[in-house]
Short mmCIF file of C-alpha atoms and ligand atoms in Angstrom, two decimals:
data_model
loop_
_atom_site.label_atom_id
_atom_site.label_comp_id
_atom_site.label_asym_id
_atom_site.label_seq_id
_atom_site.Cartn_x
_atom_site.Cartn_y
_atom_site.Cartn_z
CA UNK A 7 0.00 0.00 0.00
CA UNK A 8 1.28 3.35 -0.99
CA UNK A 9 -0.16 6.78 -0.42
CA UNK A 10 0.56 9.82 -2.63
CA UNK A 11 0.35 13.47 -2.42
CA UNK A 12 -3.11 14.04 -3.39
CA UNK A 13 -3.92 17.42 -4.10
CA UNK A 14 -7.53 17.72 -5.04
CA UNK A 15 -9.87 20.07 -4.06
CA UNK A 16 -12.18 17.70 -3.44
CA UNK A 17 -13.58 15.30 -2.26
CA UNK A 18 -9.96 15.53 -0.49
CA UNK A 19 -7.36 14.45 1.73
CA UNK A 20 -8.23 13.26 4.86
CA UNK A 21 -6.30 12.29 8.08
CA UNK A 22 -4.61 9.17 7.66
CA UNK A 23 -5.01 8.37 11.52
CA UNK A 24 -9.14 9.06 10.97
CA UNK A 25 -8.50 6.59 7.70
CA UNK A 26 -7.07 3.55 9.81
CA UNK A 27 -9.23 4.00 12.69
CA UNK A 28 -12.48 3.97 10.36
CA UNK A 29 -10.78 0.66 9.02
CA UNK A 30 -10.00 -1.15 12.15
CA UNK A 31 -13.75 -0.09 12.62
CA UNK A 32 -15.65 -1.26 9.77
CA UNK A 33 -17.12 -4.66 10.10
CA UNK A 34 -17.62 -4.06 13.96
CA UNK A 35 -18.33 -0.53 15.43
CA UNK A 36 -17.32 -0.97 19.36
CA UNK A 37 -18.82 -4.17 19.91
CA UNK A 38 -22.50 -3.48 17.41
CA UNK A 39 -21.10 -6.75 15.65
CA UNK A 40 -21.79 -4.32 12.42
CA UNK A 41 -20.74 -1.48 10.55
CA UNK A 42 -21.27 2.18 11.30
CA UNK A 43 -22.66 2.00 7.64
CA UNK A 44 -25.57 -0.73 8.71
CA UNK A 45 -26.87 0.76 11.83
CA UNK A 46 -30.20 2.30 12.38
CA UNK A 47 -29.81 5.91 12.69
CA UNK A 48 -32.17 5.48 15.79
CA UNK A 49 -29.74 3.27 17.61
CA UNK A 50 -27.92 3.81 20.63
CA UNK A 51 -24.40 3.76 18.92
CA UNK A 52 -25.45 6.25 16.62
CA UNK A 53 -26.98 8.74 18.36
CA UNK A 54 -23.66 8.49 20.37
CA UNK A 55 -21.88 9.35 17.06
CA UNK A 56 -24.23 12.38 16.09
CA UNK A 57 -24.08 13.65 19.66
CA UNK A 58 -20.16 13.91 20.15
CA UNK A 59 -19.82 14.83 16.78
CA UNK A 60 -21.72 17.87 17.81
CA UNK A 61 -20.29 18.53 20.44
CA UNK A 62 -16.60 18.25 19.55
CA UNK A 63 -17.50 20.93 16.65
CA UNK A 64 -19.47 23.07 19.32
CA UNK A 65 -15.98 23.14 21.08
CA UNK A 66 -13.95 23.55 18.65
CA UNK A 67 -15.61 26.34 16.85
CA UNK A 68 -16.86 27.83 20.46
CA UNK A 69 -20.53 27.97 18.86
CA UNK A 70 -22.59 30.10 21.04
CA UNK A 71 -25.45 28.56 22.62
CA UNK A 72 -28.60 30.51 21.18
CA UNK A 73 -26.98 28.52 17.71
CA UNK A 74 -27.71 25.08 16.07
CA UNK A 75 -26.09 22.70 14.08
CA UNK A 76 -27.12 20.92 11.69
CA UNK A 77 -26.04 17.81 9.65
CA UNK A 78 -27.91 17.48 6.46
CA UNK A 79 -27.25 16.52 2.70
CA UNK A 80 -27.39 17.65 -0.56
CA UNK A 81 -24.02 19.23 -1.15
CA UNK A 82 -22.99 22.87 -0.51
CA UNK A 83 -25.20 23.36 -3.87
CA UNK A 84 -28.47 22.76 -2.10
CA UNK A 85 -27.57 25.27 0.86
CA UNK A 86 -27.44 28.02 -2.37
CA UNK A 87 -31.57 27.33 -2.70
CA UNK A 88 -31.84 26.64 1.10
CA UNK A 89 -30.38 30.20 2.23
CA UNK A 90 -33.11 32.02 -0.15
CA UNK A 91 -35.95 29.92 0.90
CA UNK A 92 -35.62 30.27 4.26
CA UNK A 93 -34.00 33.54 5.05
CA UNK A 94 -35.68 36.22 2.22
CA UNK A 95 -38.79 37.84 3.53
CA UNK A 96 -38.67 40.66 1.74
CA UNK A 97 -37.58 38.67 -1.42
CA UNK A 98 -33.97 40.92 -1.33
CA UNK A 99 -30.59 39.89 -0.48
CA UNK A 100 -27.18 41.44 -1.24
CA UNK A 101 -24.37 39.17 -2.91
CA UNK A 102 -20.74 39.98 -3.27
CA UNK A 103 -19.25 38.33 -6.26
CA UNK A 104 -15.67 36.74 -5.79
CA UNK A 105 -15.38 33.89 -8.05
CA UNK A 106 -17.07 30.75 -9.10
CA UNK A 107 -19.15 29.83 -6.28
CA UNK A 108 -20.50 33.08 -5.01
CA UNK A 109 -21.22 33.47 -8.62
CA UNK A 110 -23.32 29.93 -8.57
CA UNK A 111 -24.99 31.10 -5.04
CA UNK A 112 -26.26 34.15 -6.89
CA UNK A 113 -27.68 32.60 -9.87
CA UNK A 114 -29.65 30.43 -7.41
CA UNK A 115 -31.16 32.34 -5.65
CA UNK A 116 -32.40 34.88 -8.63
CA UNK A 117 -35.01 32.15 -8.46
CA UNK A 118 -36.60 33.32 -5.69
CA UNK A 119 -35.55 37.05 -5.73
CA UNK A 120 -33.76 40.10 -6.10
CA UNK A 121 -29.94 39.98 -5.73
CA UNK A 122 -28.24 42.88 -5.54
CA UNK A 123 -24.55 42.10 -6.17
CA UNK A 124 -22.68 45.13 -3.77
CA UNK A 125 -19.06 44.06 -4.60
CA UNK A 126 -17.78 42.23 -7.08
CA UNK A 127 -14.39 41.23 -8.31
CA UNK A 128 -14.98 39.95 -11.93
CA UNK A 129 -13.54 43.12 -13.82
CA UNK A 130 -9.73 41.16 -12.93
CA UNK A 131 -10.92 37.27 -13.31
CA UNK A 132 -11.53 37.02 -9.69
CA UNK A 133 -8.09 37.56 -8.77
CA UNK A 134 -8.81 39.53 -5.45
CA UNK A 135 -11.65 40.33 -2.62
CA UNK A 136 -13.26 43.85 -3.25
CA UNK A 137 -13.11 46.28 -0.48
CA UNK A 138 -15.82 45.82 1.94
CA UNK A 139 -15.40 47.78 4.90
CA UNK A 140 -17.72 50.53 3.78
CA UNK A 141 -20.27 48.55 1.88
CA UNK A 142 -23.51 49.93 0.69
CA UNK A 143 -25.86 47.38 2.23
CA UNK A 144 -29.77 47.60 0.46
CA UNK A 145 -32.13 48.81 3.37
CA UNK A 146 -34.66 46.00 2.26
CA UNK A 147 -32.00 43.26 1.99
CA UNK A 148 -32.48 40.51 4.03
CA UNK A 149 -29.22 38.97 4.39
CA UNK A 150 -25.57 39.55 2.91
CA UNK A 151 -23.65 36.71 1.37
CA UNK A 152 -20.45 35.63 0.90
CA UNK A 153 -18.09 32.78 -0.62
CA UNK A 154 -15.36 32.88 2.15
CA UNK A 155 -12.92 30.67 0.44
CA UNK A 156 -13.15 30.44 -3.32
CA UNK A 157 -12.34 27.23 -3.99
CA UNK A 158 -11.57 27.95 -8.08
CA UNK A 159 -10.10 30.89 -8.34
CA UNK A 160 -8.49 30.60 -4.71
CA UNK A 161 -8.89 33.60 -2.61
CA UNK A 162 -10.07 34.46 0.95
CA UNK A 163 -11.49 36.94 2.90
CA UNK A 164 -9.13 37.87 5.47
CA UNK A 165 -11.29 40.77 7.27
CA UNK A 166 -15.55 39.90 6.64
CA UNK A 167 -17.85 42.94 5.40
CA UNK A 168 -19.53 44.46 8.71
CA UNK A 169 -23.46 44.22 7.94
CA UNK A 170 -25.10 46.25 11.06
CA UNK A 171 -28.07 44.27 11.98
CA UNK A 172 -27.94 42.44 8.14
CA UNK A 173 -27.88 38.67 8.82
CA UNK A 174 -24.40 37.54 6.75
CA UNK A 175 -24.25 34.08 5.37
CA UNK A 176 -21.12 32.62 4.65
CA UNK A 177 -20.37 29.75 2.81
CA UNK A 178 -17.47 28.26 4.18
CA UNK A 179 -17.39 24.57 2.41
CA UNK A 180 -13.75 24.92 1.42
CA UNK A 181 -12.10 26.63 4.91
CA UNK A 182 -14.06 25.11 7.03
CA UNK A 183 -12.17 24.43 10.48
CA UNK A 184 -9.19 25.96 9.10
CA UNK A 185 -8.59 28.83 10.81
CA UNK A 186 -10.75 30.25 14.41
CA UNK A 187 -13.68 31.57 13.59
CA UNK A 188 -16.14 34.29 15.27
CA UNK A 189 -19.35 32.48 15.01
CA UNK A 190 -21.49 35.12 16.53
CA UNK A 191 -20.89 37.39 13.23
CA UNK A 192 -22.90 35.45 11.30
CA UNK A 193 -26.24 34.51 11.21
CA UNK A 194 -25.39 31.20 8.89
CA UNK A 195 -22.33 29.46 8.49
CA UNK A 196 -22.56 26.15 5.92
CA UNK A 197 -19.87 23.98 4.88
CA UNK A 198 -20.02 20.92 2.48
CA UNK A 199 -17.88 18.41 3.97
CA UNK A 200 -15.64 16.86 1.32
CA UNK A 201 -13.37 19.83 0.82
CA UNK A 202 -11.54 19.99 4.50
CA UNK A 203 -13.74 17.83 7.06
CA UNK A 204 -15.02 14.32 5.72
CA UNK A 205 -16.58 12.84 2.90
CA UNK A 206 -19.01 14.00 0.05
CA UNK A 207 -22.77 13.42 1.61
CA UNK A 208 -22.78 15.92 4.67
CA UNK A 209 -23.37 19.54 4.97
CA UNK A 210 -22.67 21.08 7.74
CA UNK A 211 -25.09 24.29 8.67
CA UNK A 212 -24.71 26.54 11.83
CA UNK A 213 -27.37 29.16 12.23
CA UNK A 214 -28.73 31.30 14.63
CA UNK A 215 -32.04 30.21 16.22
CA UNK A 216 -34.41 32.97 15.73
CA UNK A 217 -33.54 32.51 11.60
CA UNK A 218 -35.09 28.92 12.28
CA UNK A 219 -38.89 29.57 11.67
CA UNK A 220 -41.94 28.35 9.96
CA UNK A 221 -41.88 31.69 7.79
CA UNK A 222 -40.33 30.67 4.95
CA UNK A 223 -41.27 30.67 1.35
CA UNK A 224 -44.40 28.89 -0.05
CA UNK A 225 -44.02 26.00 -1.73
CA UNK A 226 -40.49 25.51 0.30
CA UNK A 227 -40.02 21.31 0.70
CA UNK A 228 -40.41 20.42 4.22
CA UNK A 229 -36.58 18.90 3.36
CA UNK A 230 -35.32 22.35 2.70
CA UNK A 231 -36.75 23.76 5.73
CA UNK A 232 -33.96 24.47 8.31
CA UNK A 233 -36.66 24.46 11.09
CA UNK A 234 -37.40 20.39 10.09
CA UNK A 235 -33.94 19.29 10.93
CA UNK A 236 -33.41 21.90 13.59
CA UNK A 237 -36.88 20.37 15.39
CA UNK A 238 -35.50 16.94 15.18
CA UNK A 239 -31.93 17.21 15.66
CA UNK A 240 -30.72 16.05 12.56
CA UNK A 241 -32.73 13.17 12.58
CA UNK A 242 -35.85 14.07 11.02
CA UNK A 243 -34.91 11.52 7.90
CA UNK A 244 -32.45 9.13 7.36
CA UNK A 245 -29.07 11.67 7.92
CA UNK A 246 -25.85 11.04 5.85
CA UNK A 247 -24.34 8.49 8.96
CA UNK A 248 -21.42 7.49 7.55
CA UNK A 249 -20.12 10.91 7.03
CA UNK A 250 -21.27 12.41 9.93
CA UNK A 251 -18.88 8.93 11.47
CA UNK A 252 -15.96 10.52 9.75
CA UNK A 253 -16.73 13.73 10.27
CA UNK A 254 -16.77 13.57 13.83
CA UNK A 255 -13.41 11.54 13.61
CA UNK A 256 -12.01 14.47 11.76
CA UNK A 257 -13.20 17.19 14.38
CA UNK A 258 -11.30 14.66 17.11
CA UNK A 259 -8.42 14.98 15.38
CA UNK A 260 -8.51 18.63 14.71
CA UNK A 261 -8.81 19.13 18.24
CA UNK A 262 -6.07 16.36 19.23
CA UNK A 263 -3.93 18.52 16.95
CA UNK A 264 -4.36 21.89 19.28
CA UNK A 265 -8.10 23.03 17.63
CA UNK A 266 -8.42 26.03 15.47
CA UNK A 267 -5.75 28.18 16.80
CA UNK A 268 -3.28 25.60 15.91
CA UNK A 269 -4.92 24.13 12.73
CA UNK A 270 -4.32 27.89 11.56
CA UNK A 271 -0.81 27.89 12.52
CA UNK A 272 -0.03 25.19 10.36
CA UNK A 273 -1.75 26.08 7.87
CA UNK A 274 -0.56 29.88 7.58
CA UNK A 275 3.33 27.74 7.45
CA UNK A 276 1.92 25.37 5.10
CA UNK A 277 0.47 28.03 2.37
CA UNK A 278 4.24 30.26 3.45
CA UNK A 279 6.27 27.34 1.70
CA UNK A 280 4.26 26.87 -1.49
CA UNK A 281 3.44 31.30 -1.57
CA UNK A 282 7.49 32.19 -0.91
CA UNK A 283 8.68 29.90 -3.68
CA UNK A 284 5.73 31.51 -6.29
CA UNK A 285 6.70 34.59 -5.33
CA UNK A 286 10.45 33.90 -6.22
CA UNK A 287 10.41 31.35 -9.17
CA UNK A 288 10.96 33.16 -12.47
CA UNK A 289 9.02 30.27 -14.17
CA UNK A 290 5.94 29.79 -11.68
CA UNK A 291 3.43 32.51 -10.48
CA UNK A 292 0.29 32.93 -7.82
CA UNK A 293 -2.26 34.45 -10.13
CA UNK A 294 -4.24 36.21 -6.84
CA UNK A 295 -3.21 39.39 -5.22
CA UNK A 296 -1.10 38.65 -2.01
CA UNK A 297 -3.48 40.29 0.33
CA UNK A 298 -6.32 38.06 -0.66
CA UNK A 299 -4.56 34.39 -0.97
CA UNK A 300 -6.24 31.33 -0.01
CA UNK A 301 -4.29 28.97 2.97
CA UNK A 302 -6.44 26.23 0.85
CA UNK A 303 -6.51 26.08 -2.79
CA UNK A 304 -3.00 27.91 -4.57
CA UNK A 305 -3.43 28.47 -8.21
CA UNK A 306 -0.36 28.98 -9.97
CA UNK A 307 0.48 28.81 -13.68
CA UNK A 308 3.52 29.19 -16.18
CA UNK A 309 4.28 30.98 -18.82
CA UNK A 310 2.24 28.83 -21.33
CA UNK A 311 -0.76 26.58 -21.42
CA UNK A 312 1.95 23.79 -22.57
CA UNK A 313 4.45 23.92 -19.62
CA UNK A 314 1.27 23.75 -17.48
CA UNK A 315 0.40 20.78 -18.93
CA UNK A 316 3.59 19.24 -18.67
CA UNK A 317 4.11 20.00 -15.49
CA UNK A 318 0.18 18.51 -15.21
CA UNK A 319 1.75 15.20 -16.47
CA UNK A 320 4.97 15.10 -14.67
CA UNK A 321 3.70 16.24 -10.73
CA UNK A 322 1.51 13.05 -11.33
CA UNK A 323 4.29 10.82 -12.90
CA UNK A 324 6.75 12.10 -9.52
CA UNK A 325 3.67 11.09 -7.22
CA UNK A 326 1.31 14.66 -6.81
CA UNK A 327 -1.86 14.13 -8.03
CA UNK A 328 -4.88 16.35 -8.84
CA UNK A 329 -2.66 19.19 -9.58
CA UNK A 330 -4.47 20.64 -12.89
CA UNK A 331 -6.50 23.66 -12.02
CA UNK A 332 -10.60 23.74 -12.14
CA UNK A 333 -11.88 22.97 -16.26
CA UNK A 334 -12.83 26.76 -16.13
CA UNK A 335 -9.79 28.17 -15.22
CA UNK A 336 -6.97 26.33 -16.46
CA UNK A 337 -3.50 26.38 -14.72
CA UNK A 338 -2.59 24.57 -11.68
CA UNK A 339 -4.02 24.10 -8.28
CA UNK A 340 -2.61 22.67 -5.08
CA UNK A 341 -5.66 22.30 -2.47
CA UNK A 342 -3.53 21.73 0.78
CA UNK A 343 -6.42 21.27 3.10
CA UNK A 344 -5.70 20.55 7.26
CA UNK A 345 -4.69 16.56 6.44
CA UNK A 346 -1.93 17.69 3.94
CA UNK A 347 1.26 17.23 5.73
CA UNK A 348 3.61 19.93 5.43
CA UNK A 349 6.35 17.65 4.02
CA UNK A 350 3.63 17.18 1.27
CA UNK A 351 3.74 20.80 0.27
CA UNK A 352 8.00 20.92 0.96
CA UNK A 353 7.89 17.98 -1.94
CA UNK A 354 5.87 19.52 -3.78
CA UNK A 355 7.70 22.94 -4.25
CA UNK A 356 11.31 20.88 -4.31
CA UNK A 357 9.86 19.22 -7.13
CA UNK A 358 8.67 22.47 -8.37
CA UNK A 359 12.10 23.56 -7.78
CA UNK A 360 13.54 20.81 -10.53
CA UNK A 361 10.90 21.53 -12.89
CA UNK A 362 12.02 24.70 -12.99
CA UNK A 363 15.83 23.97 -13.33
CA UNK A 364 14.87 21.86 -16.31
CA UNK A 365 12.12 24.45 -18.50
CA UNK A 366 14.14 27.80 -18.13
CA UNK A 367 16.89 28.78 -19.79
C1 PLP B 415 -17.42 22.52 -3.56
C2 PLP B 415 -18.07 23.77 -3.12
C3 PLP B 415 -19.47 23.94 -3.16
C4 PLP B 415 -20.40 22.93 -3.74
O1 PLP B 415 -20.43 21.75 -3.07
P1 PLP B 415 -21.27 20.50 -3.58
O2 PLP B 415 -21.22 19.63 -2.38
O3 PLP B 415 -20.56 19.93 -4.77
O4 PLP B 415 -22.63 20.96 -3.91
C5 PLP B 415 -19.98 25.12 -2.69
N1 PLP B 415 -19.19 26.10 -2.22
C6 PLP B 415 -17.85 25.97 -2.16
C7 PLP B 415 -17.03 27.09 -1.63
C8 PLP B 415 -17.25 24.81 -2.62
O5 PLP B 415 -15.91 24.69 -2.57
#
């Protein structure tokens, strides 16, 4: 058995250590006689499972009490509908536009209303965050959104738009437990698990309770409700078990790592290797302005679409996979998510390194 430097943006890396213990439990979980993957999600063992998980995240995050959280499915995609549905009253919301999945959030929810985009960075290929400390926030909106990691085009916010008394949704799929986080400034947080905390199947939501109400749209699914999973806990259906399982292995090992403080230590170091060299290598370069970089997803290109390709071909051959940058950008991207070691990322830019040596002149 060999593992390799795998770079994808997801589904992802995960913890090696949350990897073997998930094997040494599958065909008995703690004495069950069966897999976490054949229990009732009414059993005893399970509810065990969805309660720590809960409450290992409620720690690690330091979620306030007067929030919930929720494990439900349907990808980060489905949260795009879900925010509209249940959060615009006035049918108005304000969007800032950052790159390709603020841009997806948007389009969504022009379903059910207006969107006012307030800040946008598509004039420069999404290659920064616009300023947003003195936003023009619509007096009818009724929320702000954001993408706070953009997974594609790789970029962060490093300071969050103040919204007043504006609820401000964030969509944090591809940073979440990354870095601390003040929970208390937004009114929803949601995170699709497969980027940086477990497998494809669960999305995590935190939201505040008095945004959990019967007063949603008409005609809103009683699936897409937030107040149906809220009322039961998660358990209202059949929830994704398996990855909450994995999940909560993951949060365990974030927090036998040091928690969030730590987590963003490392990762701050990690994204310093892989940034320093770009910033010095005559043949590679970061295509986002400094200020704005992503500790998550790097893109980086050469000087032509065919050196990017061979490099493409020979990361993979030298043992780096999933290095080719998202269909609609092009270039390269190295996703170095929490369970990337940091002698993944020191192999990866010695190797850039040699690449280098070989294609300049
Ligand atoms: C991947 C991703 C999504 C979409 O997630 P799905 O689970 O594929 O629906 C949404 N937002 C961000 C930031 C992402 O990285």
């Amino acid at each position: 058995m060999s593992r390799i430097y795998n770079f994808s943006a997801g589904p992802a890396v995960l913890p090696e250590e949350v990897l073997k213990e998930a094997a040494e439990e599958m065909l008995d979980y703690k004495g069950t006689g069966m897999s976490v993957m054949e229990m009732s999600h009414r059993s005893k063992a399970f509810e065990g499972i969805l309660f720590d998980a809960e409450k290992t995240l409620r720690e690690l995050m330091k979620v306030p009490d007067n929030y919930k959280i929720l494990f439900v499915q349907g990808g980060g995609s489905t949260q795009f509908a879900m925010v509209p549905l249940n959060l615009m009253k006035n049918k108005v919301a304000d969007y800032i536009k950052t790159g390709q999945w603020s841009k997806k959030a948007i389009s969504e929810a022009k379903i059910y209303g207006k969107v006012n985009v307030i800040a946008s960075s598509e004039d420069k290929n999404f290659s920064y965050i616009p300023d947003v400390k003195n936003l023009k926030i619509s007096d009818d909106a009724d929320y702000v959104y954001i993408c706070h990691n953009e997974t594609v085009h790789g970029l962060k916010y490093h300071d969050i738009p103040s919204t007043g008394d504006k609820v401000l949704v964030a969509d944090m799929s591809s940073d979440f437990l990354s870095e601390p986080v003040d929970v208390s400034k937004y009114g929803i947080i949601f995170a699709g698990a497969q980027k940086n905390v477990g497998p494809a199947g669960v999305v995590i939501v935190i939201i505040r309770e008095d945004l959990i109400t019967d007063d949603v749209m008409p005609l809103t699914p009683t699936m897409l409700k937030y107040k149906t999973h809220a009322d039961d806990n998660s358990l209202y259906n059949t929830p994704p078990a398996y990855g909450i399982y994995i999940c909560g292995k993951v949060f365990n090992w974030v927090k036998e790592k040091g928690g969030l403080d730590d987590m963003k230590k490392i990762n701050e170091e990690k994204a310093a290797i892989l940034y320093d060299f770009l910033d010095s290598s005559k043949l590679f370069k970061g295509t986002v302005e400094k200020k704005d970089r992503s500790l998550m997803n790097v893109p980086f290109v050469t000087a032509s679409k065919e050196l990017d390709a061979k490099f493409i071909s020979e990361s993979k051959a030298a043992g780096f996979d999933n290095l080719k940058g998202h269909r609609t950008v092009g270039g390269m991207r190295a996703s170095i998510y929490n369970a990337m070691p940091i002698e993944g990322v020191k192999a990866l830019v010695q190797f850039m390194k040699k690449f280098e040596e070989e294609n300049t002149l």
